GROMACS .gro file of C-alpha atoms in nm:
model
  401
    1MET     CA    1   1.506  -1.964  -1.181
    2VAL     CA    2   1.367  -1.712  -1.430
    3ASP     CA    3   1.312  -1.339  -1.405
    4CYS     CA    4   0.964  -1.205  -1.332
    5TYR     CA    5   0.848  -0.891  -1.508
    6ILE     CA    6   0.567  -0.640  -1.468
    7TYR     CA    7   0.379  -0.602  -1.796
    8ASP     CA    8   0.101  -0.368  -1.692
    9HIS     CA    9  -0.093  -0.238  -1.393
   10VAL     CA   10  -0.414  -0.051  -1.322
   11ARG     CA   11  -0.597   0.081  -1.020
   12THR     CA   12  -0.928   0.240  -0.942
   13PRO     CA   13  -0.952   0.589  -0.799
   14ARG     CA   14  -0.974   0.585  -0.420
   15GLY     CA   15  -1.321   0.674  -0.291
   16ARG     CA   16  -1.386   0.800   0.062
   17GLY     CA   17  -1.451   0.496   0.278
   18LYS     CA   18  -1.769   0.612   0.441
   19ARG     CA   19  -2.136   0.662   0.371
   20GLY     CA   20  -2.160   0.909   0.085
   21GLY     CA   21  -1.818   0.814  -0.053
   22GLY     CA   22  -1.785   0.791  -0.429
   23LEU     CA   23  -1.751   0.411  -0.435
   24ARG     CA   24  -1.995   0.331  -0.153
   25SER     CA   25  -2.246   0.192  -0.403
   26VAL     CA   26  -1.992  -0.044  -0.561
   27SER     CA   27  -1.933  -0.387  -0.409
   28PRO     CA   28  -1.577  -0.509  -0.349
   29LEU     CA   29  -1.640  -0.789  -0.597
   30GLU     CA   30  -1.730  -0.533  -0.862
   31LEU     CA   31  -1.423  -0.322  -0.781
   32GLY     CA   32  -1.206  -0.628  -0.835
   33ARG     CA   33  -1.390  -0.715  -1.154
   34GLN     CA   34  -1.332  -0.373  -1.302
   35VAL     CA   35  -0.954  -0.373  -1.257
   36LEU     CA   36  -0.933  -0.726  -1.399
   37HIS     CA   37  -1.147  -0.619  -1.693
   38ALA     CA   38  -0.921  -0.317  -1.750
   39ILE     CA   39  -0.607  -0.533  -1.749
   40ARG     CA   40  -0.773  -0.771  -1.992
   41THR     CA   41  -0.882  -0.510  -2.242
   42ARG     CA   42  -0.569  -0.294  -2.233
   43ILE     CA   43  -0.355  -0.567  -2.392
   44GLU     CA   44  -0.626  -0.798  -2.532
   45LEU     CA   45  -0.531  -1.063  -2.278
   46ASP     CA   46  -0.618  -1.426  -2.351
   47THR     CA   47  -0.730  -1.513  -2.001
   48SER     CA   48  -0.687  -1.885  -2.058
   49ARG     CA   49  -0.312  -1.818  -2.035
   50VAL     CA   50  -0.341  -1.669  -1.685
   51ASP     CA   51  -0.247  -1.918  -1.416
   52GLU     CA   52  -0.408  -1.739  -1.125
   53VAL     CA   53  -0.533  -1.416  -0.976
   54ILE     CA   54  -0.394  -1.340  -0.629
   55PHE     CA   55  -0.572  -1.064  -0.439
   56GLY     CA   56  -0.500  -0.909  -0.103
   57CYS     CA   57  -0.794  -0.830   0.123
   58VAL     CA   58  -0.765  -0.750   0.494
   59GLU     CA   59  -1.129  -0.796   0.598
   60PRO     CA   60  -1.244  -1.108   0.406
   61VAL     CA   61  -1.590  -1.127   0.560
   62GLY     CA   62  -1.943  -1.074   0.432
   63GLU     CA   63  -1.948  -0.950   0.075
   64GLN     CA   64  -1.567  -0.934   0.086
   65GLY     CA   65  -1.542  -1.293   0.203
   66GLY     CA   66  -1.438  -1.604   0.016
   67VAL     CA   67  -1.147  -1.628  -0.224
   68LEU     CA   68  -1.183  -1.290  -0.395
   69GLY     CA   69  -0.912  -1.361  -0.652
   70ARG     CA   70  -1.118  -1.646  -0.795
   71LEU     CA   71  -1.455  -1.477  -0.758
   72CYS     CA   72  -1.340  -1.152  -0.921
   73ALA     CA   73  -1.186  -1.349  -1.208
   74LEU     CA   74  -1.513  -1.533  -1.268
   75LYS     CA   75  -1.712  -1.210  -1.250
   76ALA     CA   76  -1.471  -1.051  -1.499
   77GLY     CA   77  -1.536  -1.331  -1.746
   78TYR     CA   78  -1.192  -1.488  -1.720
   79ASP     CA   79  -1.145  -1.845  -1.835
   80ASP     CA   80  -1.261  -2.114  -1.593
   81SER     CA   81  -0.904  -2.245  -1.575
   82VAL     CA   82  -0.782  -1.935  -1.388
   83ALA     CA   83  -0.723  -2.018  -1.021
   84GLY     CA   84  -0.760  -1.769  -0.739
   85LEU     CA   85  -0.598  -1.698  -0.405
   86HIS     CA   86  -0.673  -1.464  -0.115
   87VAL     CA   87  -0.385  -1.308   0.084
   88ASN     CA   88  -0.399  -1.125   0.416
   89ARG     CA   89  -0.093  -0.970   0.571
   90TYR     CA   90  -0.277  -0.657   0.684
   91CYS     CA   91  -0.151  -0.342   0.512
   92SER     CA   92   0.101  -0.514   0.284
   93SER     CA   93  -0.146  -0.769   0.146
   94GLY     CA   94  -0.156  -0.621  -0.205
   95LEU     CA   95   0.223  -0.624  -0.233
   96ASP     CA   96   0.246  -0.972  -0.082
   97ALA     CA   97   0.002  -1.093  -0.347
   98ILE     CA   98   0.240  -0.967  -0.616
   99ASN     CA   99   0.544  -1.114  -0.442
  100ILE     CA  100   0.378  -1.454  -0.417
  101GLY     CA  101   0.288  -1.442  -0.785
  102ALA     CA  102   0.643  -1.338  -0.874
  103ALA     CA  103   0.782  -1.630  -0.675
  104GLY     CA  104   0.565  -1.876  -0.867
  105ILE     CA  105   0.685  -1.734  -1.196
  106ALA     CA  106   1.049  -1.726  -1.086
  107CYS     CA  107   1.050  -2.096  -0.996
  108GLY     CA  108   0.876  -2.196  -1.319
  109GLN     CA  109   0.543  -2.300  -1.171
  110SER     CA  110   0.345  -2.017  -1.332
  111GLU     CA  111   0.368  -1.833  -1.663
  112ILE     CA  112   0.130  -1.541  -1.613
  113VAL     CA  113  -0.017  -1.419  -1.283
  114ILE     CA  114  -0.222  -1.116  -1.184
  115GLY     CA  115  -0.151  -0.988  -0.834
  116GLY     CA  116  -0.327  -0.705  -0.655
  117GLY     CA  117  -0.599  -0.643  -0.403
  118VAL     CA  118  -0.928  -0.487  -0.310
  119GLU     CA  119  -1.081  -0.327  -0.003
  120SER     CA  120  -1.419  -0.161   0.038
  121MET     CA  121  -1.381   0.008   0.374
  122SER     CA  122  -1.713   0.188   0.345
  123ARG     CA  123  -1.902  -0.142   0.315
  124VAL     CA  124  -1.683  -0.378   0.522
  125PRO     CA  125  -1.538  -0.170   0.806
  126MET     CA  126  -1.187  -0.209   0.940
  127GLY     CA  127  -1.191  -0.471   1.216
  128ALA     CA  128  -1.500  -0.649   1.083
  129GLY     CA  129  -1.314  -0.978   1.070
  130GLY     CA  130  -1.207  -0.965   1.433
  131SER     CA  131  -0.872  -1.083   1.565
  132ALA     CA  132  -0.756  -1.392   1.746
  133GLY     CA  133  -0.525  -1.169   1.947
  134SER     CA  134  -0.811  -0.965   2.085
  135LEU     CA  135  -0.984  -1.285   2.197
  136ASP     CA  136  -0.673  -1.410   2.378
  137PRO     CA  137  -0.554  -1.131   2.611
  138THR     CA  138  -0.232  -1.317   2.692
  139VAL     CA  139  -0.106  -1.234   2.342
  140ALA     CA  140  -0.148  -0.861   2.401
  141HIS     CA  141  -0.016  -0.882   2.756
  142ASP     CA  142   0.296  -1.081   2.672
  143ASN     CA  143   0.387  -0.868   2.369
  144TYR     CA  144   0.280  -0.522   2.493
  145LEU     CA  145   0.029  -0.486   2.210
  146VAL     CA  146  -0.154  -0.154   2.215
  147GLY     CA  147  -0.290  -0.095   1.865
  148GLN     CA  148  -0.139   0.086   1.569
  149ALA     CA  149  -0.234   0.441   1.662
  150ILE     CA  150  -0.063   0.429   2.001
  151GLY     CA  151   0.229   0.253   1.836
  152ALA     CA  152   0.259   0.536   1.584
  153ASP     CA  153   0.263   0.798   1.858
  154ALA     CA  154   0.524   0.591   2.039
  155VAL     CA  155   0.741   0.583   1.725
  156ALA     CA  156   0.715   0.962   1.699
  157THR     CA  157   0.808   0.997   2.067
  158LYS     CA  158   1.095   0.748   2.058
  159TYR     CA  159   1.257   0.892   1.747
  160GLY     CA  160   1.195   1.260   1.815
  161PHE     CA  161   0.923   1.366   1.569
  162SER     CA  162   0.721   1.660   1.693
  163ARG     CA  163   0.366   1.760   1.609
  164SER     CA  164   0.511   2.017   1.368
  165ASP     CA  165   0.718   1.747   1.195
  166VAL     CA  166   0.426   1.514   1.130
  167ASP     CA  167   0.193   1.795   1.025
  168ARG     CA  168   0.450   1.935   0.783
  169PHE     CA  169   0.491   1.592   0.625
  170ALA     CA  170   0.113   1.547   0.600
  171SER     CA  171   0.069   1.884   0.431
  172GLN     CA  172   0.343   1.794   0.184
  173SER     CA  173   0.167   1.466   0.102
  174GLN     CA  174  -0.149   1.657   0.016
  175GLN     CA  175   0.034   1.909  -0.201
  176ARG     CA  176   0.231   1.643  -0.386
  177ALA     CA  177  -0.080   1.433  -0.456
  178HIS     CA  178  -0.269   1.736  -0.583
  179ALA     CA  179   0.022   1.833  -0.807
  180ALA     CA  180   0.047   1.478  -0.943
  181TRP     CA  181  -0.320   1.472  -1.039
  182THR     CA  182  -0.299   1.820  -1.188
  183ASP     CA  183   0.002   1.713  -1.392
  184GLY     CA  184  -0.174   1.399  -1.517
  185ARG     CA  185   0.077   1.159  -1.365
  186PHE     CA  186  -0.189   0.903  -1.270
  187SER     CA  187  -0.385   0.916  -1.594
  188LYS     CA  188  -0.204   0.622  -1.754
  189SER     CA  189  -0.295   0.378  -1.481
  190VAL     CA  190  -0.616   0.490  -1.309
  191THR     CA  191  -0.924   0.329  -1.460
  192PRO     CA  192  -1.254   0.504  -1.381
  193VAL     CA  193  -1.511   0.302  -1.189
  194THR     CA  194  -1.831   0.284  -1.393
  195ASP     CA  195  -2.190   0.176  -1.339
  196ARG     CA  196  -2.362  -0.100  -1.535
  197ASN     CA  197  -2.429   0.144  -1.819
  198GLY     CA  198  -2.064   0.240  -1.849
  199VAL     CA  199  -2.115   0.582  -1.694
  200ALA     CA  200  -1.825   0.691  -1.473
  201ILE     CA  201  -1.903   0.687  -1.101
  202LEU     CA  202  -1.559   0.804  -0.988
  203GLU     CA  203  -1.261   0.913  -1.197
  204ARG     CA  204  -1.025   1.072  -0.944
  205ASP     CA  205  -0.905   1.009  -0.591
  206GLU     CA  206  -1.155   1.196  -0.377
  207HIS     CA  207  -0.976   1.197  -0.042
  208ILE     CA  208  -0.722   1.464  -0.142
  209ARG     CA  209  -0.759   1.799   0.032
  210PRO     CA  210  -0.535   2.043  -0.159
  211ASP     CA  211  -0.617   2.333   0.072
  212THR     CA  212  -0.449   2.154   0.363
  213THR     CA  213  -0.176   2.356   0.534
  214VAL     CA  214   0.041   2.305   0.836
  215GLU     CA  215  -0.164   2.574   1.009
  216SER     CA  216  -0.495   2.400   0.940
  217LEU     CA  217  -0.354   2.070   1.065
  218GLN     CA  218  -0.221   2.233   1.381
  219ALA     CA  219  -0.579   2.323   1.470
  220LEU     CA  220  -0.676   1.955   1.499
  221LYS     CA  221  -0.663   1.782   1.836
  222PRO     CA  222  -0.458   1.461   1.876
  223SER     CA  223  -0.687   1.167   1.807
  224PHE     CA  224  -0.537   0.903   2.030
  225ALA     CA  225  -0.454   1.072   2.362
  226GLY     CA  226  -0.780   0.949   2.513
  227LEU     CA  227  -0.701   0.594   2.406
  228GLY     CA  228  -0.359   0.624   2.560
  229ALA     CA  229  -0.510   0.748   2.887
  230MET     CA  230  -0.715   0.427   2.909
  231GLY     CA  231  -0.394   0.245   3.002
  232PHE     CA  232  -0.228   0.185   2.668
  233ASP     CA  233   0.034   0.455   2.726
  234GLU     CA  234   0.137   0.272   3.041
  235VAL     CA  235   0.178  -0.052   2.847
  236ILE     CA  236   0.413   0.113   2.597
  237LEU     CA  237   0.605   0.286   2.875
  238ASP     CA  238   0.653  -0.051   3.045
  239ARG     CA  239   0.804  -0.174   2.718
  240TYR     CA  240   1.012   0.143   2.672
  241PRO     CA  241   1.083   0.273   3.024
  242GLU     CA  242   1.337   0.521   2.889
  243LEU     CA  243   1.050   0.731   2.751
  244PRO     CA  244   0.914   0.979   3.007
  245ALA     CA  245   0.570   0.993   2.841
  246ILE     CA  246   0.400   0.936   2.505
  247ASP     CA  247   0.363   1.249   2.296
  248HIS     CA  248   0.037   1.207   2.104
  249VAL     CA  249   0.097   1.382   1.772
  250HIS     CA  250  -0.122   1.194   1.524
  251HIS     CA  251  -0.474   1.280   1.416
  252ALA     CA  252  -0.696   1.225   1.112
  253GLY     CA  253  -0.505   1.482   0.908
  254ASN     CA  254  -0.162   1.318   0.941
  255SER     CA  255  -0.279   0.955   0.931
  256SER     CA  256  -0.381   0.745   0.632
  257GLY     CA  257  -0.730   0.799   0.496
  258ILE     CA  258  -1.000   0.531   0.505
  259VAL     CA  259  -1.096   0.464   0.143
  260ASP     CA  260  -1.228   0.209  -0.107
  261GLY     CA  261  -1.030   0.084  -0.406
  262ALA     CA  262  -0.876  -0.200  -0.605
  263ALA     CA  263  -0.561  -0.260  -0.807
  264ALA     CA  264  -0.419  -0.527  -1.037
  265VAL     CA  265  -0.065  -0.592  -1.165
  266LEU     CA  266   0.008  -0.823  -1.461
  267LEU     CA  267   0.315  -1.042  -1.407
  268GLY     CA  268   0.498  -1.285  -1.631
  269GLY     CA  269   0.834  -1.431  -1.722
  270GLU     CA  270   1.034  -1.320  -2.023
  271ALA     CA  271   0.863  -1.578  -2.243
  272ALA     CA  272   0.524  -1.427  -2.155
  273ALA     CA  273   0.605  -1.129  -2.377
  274GLN     CA  274   0.520  -1.336  -2.684
  275THR     CA  275   0.206  -1.477  -2.525
  276LEU     CA  276   0.087  -1.132  -2.419
  277GLY     CA  277   0.203  -0.945  -2.726
  278ALA     CA  278   0.346  -0.682  -2.494
  279LYS     CA  279   0.684  -0.563  -2.373
  280PRO     CA  280   0.777  -0.589  -2.005
  281ARG     CA  281   0.797  -0.257  -1.821
  282ALA     CA  282   1.000  -0.359  -1.515
  283ARG     CA  283   1.179  -0.655  -1.364
  284ILE     CA  284   1.115  -0.757  -1.006
  285ARG     CA  285   1.469  -0.772  -0.868
  286GLY     CA  286   1.372  -0.903  -0.527
  287PHE     CA  287   1.130  -0.890  -0.238
  288ALA     CA  288   1.132  -0.960   0.133
  289THR     CA  289   0.916  -0.980   0.442
  290ILE     CA  290   1.028  -0.952   0.803
  291GLY     CA  291   0.891  -0.948   1.155
  292SER     CA  292   0.967  -0.647   1.377
  293GLU     CA  293   0.902  -0.530   1.734
  294PRO     CA  294   0.526  -0.583   1.777
  295SER     CA  295   0.427  -0.319   2.031
  296ILE     CA  296   0.521  -0.010   1.830
  297MET     CA  297   0.484  -0.227   1.515
  298MET     CA  298   0.564   0.052   1.265
  299THR     CA  299   0.941   0.010   1.228
  300GLY     CA  300   0.933  -0.292   0.996
  301PRO     CA  301   1.011  -0.093   0.677
  302GLU     CA  302   1.367  -0.006   0.773
  303PHE     CA  303   1.454  -0.365   0.863
  304VAL     CA  304   1.286  -0.532   0.567
  305VAL     CA  305   1.459  -0.293   0.326
  306GLU     CA  306   1.794  -0.371   0.486
  307ARG     CA  307   1.728  -0.740   0.426
  308LEU     CA  308   1.609  -0.681   0.069
  309LEU     CA  309   1.910  -0.468  -0.021
  310LYS     CA  310   2.153  -0.723   0.122
  311ARG     CA  311   1.992  -1.007  -0.072
  312SER     CA  312   1.980  -0.804  -0.393
  313GLY     CA  313   2.333  -0.664  -0.380
  314VAL     CA  314   2.200  -0.309  -0.390
  315SER     CA  315   2.279  -0.018  -0.156
  316VAL     CA  316   2.053   0.266  -0.042
  317PRO     CA  317   2.216   0.528  -0.272
  318ASP     CA  318   2.154   0.301  -0.573
  319VAL     CA  319   1.776   0.336  -0.532
  320ASP     CA  320   1.629   0.620  -0.738
  321LEU     CA  321   1.277   0.638  -0.593
  322TRP     CA  322   1.093   0.510  -0.288
  323GLU     CA  323   0.726   0.449  -0.211
  324VAL     CA  324   0.669   0.416   0.163
  325ASN     CA  325   0.315   0.364   0.283
  326GLU     CA  326   0.197   0.658   0.490
  327ALA     CA  327   0.003   0.463   0.751
  328PHE     CA  328   0.089   0.747   0.989
  329ALA     CA  329   0.326   1.036   0.923
  330ALA     CA  330   0.581   0.903   1.170
  331VAL     CA  331   0.629   0.586   0.961
  332PRO     CA  332   0.798   0.737   0.653
  333LEU     CA  333   0.972   0.997   0.872
  334ARG     CA  334   1.134   0.724   1.079
  335PHE     CA  335   1.215   0.522   0.767
  336MET     CA  336   1.398   0.815   0.606
  337GLN     CA  337   1.575   0.892   0.932
  338ALA     CA  338   1.690   0.532   0.982
  339LEU     CA  339   1.829   0.484   0.629
  340ASP     CA  340   1.936   0.845   0.568
  341ILE     CA  341   1.717   0.890   0.259
  342ASP     CA  342   1.640   1.232   0.118
  343GLU     CA  343   1.274   1.331   0.128
  344SER     CA  344   1.288   1.453  -0.232
  345ILE     CA  345   1.284   1.094  -0.366
  346VAL     CA  346   1.026   0.949  -0.127
  347ASN     CA  347   0.653   0.949  -0.213
  348VAL     CA  348   0.706   1.216  -0.475
  349ASN     CA  349   0.338   1.199  -0.577
  350GLY     CA  350   0.201   1.201  -0.225
  351GLY     CA  351   0.078   0.899  -0.035
  352ALA     CA  352  -0.191   0.745   0.180
  353ILE     CA  353  -0.228   1.052   0.402
  354ALA     CA  354  -0.356   1.240   0.098
  355MET     CA  355  -0.507   0.968  -0.119
  356GLY     CA  356  -0.605   0.705   0.136
  357HIS     CA  357  -0.511   0.350   0.228
  358PRO     CA  358  -0.749   0.081   0.090
  359LEU     CA  359  -0.587  -0.186   0.304
  360GLY     CA  360  -0.575  -0.491   0.077
  361ALA     CA  361  -0.503  -0.292  -0.239
  362THR     CA  362  -0.247  -0.034  -0.121
  363GLY     CA  363   0.065  -0.244  -0.176
  364ALA     CA  364  -0.025  -0.302  -0.540
  365MET     CA  365  -0.107   0.067  -0.585
  366LEU     CA  366   0.230   0.169  -0.443
  367LEU     CA  367   0.419  -0.061  -0.679
  368GLY     CA  368   0.226   0.069  -0.978
  369THR     CA  369   0.283   0.432  -0.881
  370LEU     CA  370   0.652   0.357  -0.838
  371LEU     CA  371   0.679   0.205  -1.187
  372ASP     CA  372   0.499   0.495  -1.352
  373GLU     CA  373   0.722   0.746  -1.179
  374LEU     CA  374   1.041   0.560  -1.272
  375GLU     CA  375   0.927   0.581  -1.634
  376ARG     CA  376   0.829   0.947  -1.607
  377GLN     CA  377   1.163   1.047  -1.457
  378ASP     CA  378   1.365   0.803  -1.673
  379LYS     CA  379   1.504   0.638  -1.359
  380THR     CA  380   1.600   0.275  -1.301
  381LEU     CA  381   1.557   0.133  -0.950
  382GLY     CA  382   1.273   0.174  -0.703
  383ILE     CA  383   1.149   0.016  -0.381
  384ALA     CA  384   0.796  -0.004  -0.244
  385VAL     CA  385   0.765  -0.083   0.126
  386LEU     CA  386   0.490  -0.102   0.387
  387CYS     CA  387   0.473  -0.141   0.762
  388VAL     CA  388   0.236  -0.413   0.884
  389GLY     CA  389   0.021  -0.453   1.194
  390VAL     CA  390   0.158  -0.653   1.488
  391GLY     CA  391   0.509  -0.574   1.375
  392MET     CA  392   0.608  -0.675   1.020
  393GLY     CA  393   0.731  -0.520   0.697
  394THR     CA  394   0.711  -0.611   0.327
  395ALA     CA  395   0.912  -0.464   0.039
  396ALA     CA  396   0.981  -0.515  -0.331
  397LEU     CA  397   1.262  -0.387  -0.554
  398ILE     CA  398   1.190  -0.323  -0.921
  399GLU     CA  399   1.415  -0.228  -1.211
  400ARG     CA  400   1.269  -0.046  -1.510
  401VAL     CA  401   1.340  -0.208  -1.846
   0.00000   0.00000   0.00000
């Protein structure tokens, strides 16, 4: 077995995932092409030395269909020898793509791999690909499946997070993201999306709302109470009869934003340094994936991190920084509660509540943000972790070098 290293990473800005959003005019294939082109030009990459491009994408239908890793590589002018792979594990797909690439390098079957992901939620809406579970009602019935939003409210109810708690966390995410952009912390890794003439279409994350306050969030009505009243609350209460009722605390302001974006991470073994003419920036110490209780489905992060730490011989206090995907505010709040982690080292530059969650790309974006922040703070160990629909979790541990 050999060590796998991160040599570089880039991401696009996140554009609002709706009509009128900054990246609405850009196809997912083009988003993927642009991050691959940026990786190539930043270190003058000889693409014939790349074994494959592995991209996460959660809705691989229509113009996002096919094996995007291969198609984006071809569109980016990579050598014909570069293979491609598409990965879908819902929200963790971008991180899973990196983990799969790292595994191939670690066992000696690959030398250089690019992992990442792309999602154009303005052009290929969430749910466009359908679900086998929704077509077979016995799956939902037997496993108390109710959808992520109801699950998030159930997590908040079960673990005691009030409306004030989730709104406070959401406001903090906005303020931290705004401060990070103001301070230039993303400038090293965000590549502007350009048109065919090279003119920038979008240069900054456009979902951030720096004027957000707890008071402004408190004025919003819960988004999912009506859904719960359709019978889904009763399903969760059958699963958790100790709960008197579901407290619906989530809304658009304390849930992840729907956005477009892409990201790419360049991976290689130690020997790849000579091939690439670049120094490694971090070593991937380990990664893990786990299944968790499927009805509330948002508690996977705590269990997958426990597994990762045990396998890696690392304890919670050893970890300097954490990136936890903010699918809903209750997710990182429960994660910090479960593992007794201080909020000051979690999502220090904000998260998906502020900047958005481009499903297939988010995992790769989190890992890149984590690496940049470890370098900025001169820290050593960091973990990126995401909850996953239908009850799963994926995590990766990196060590700065």
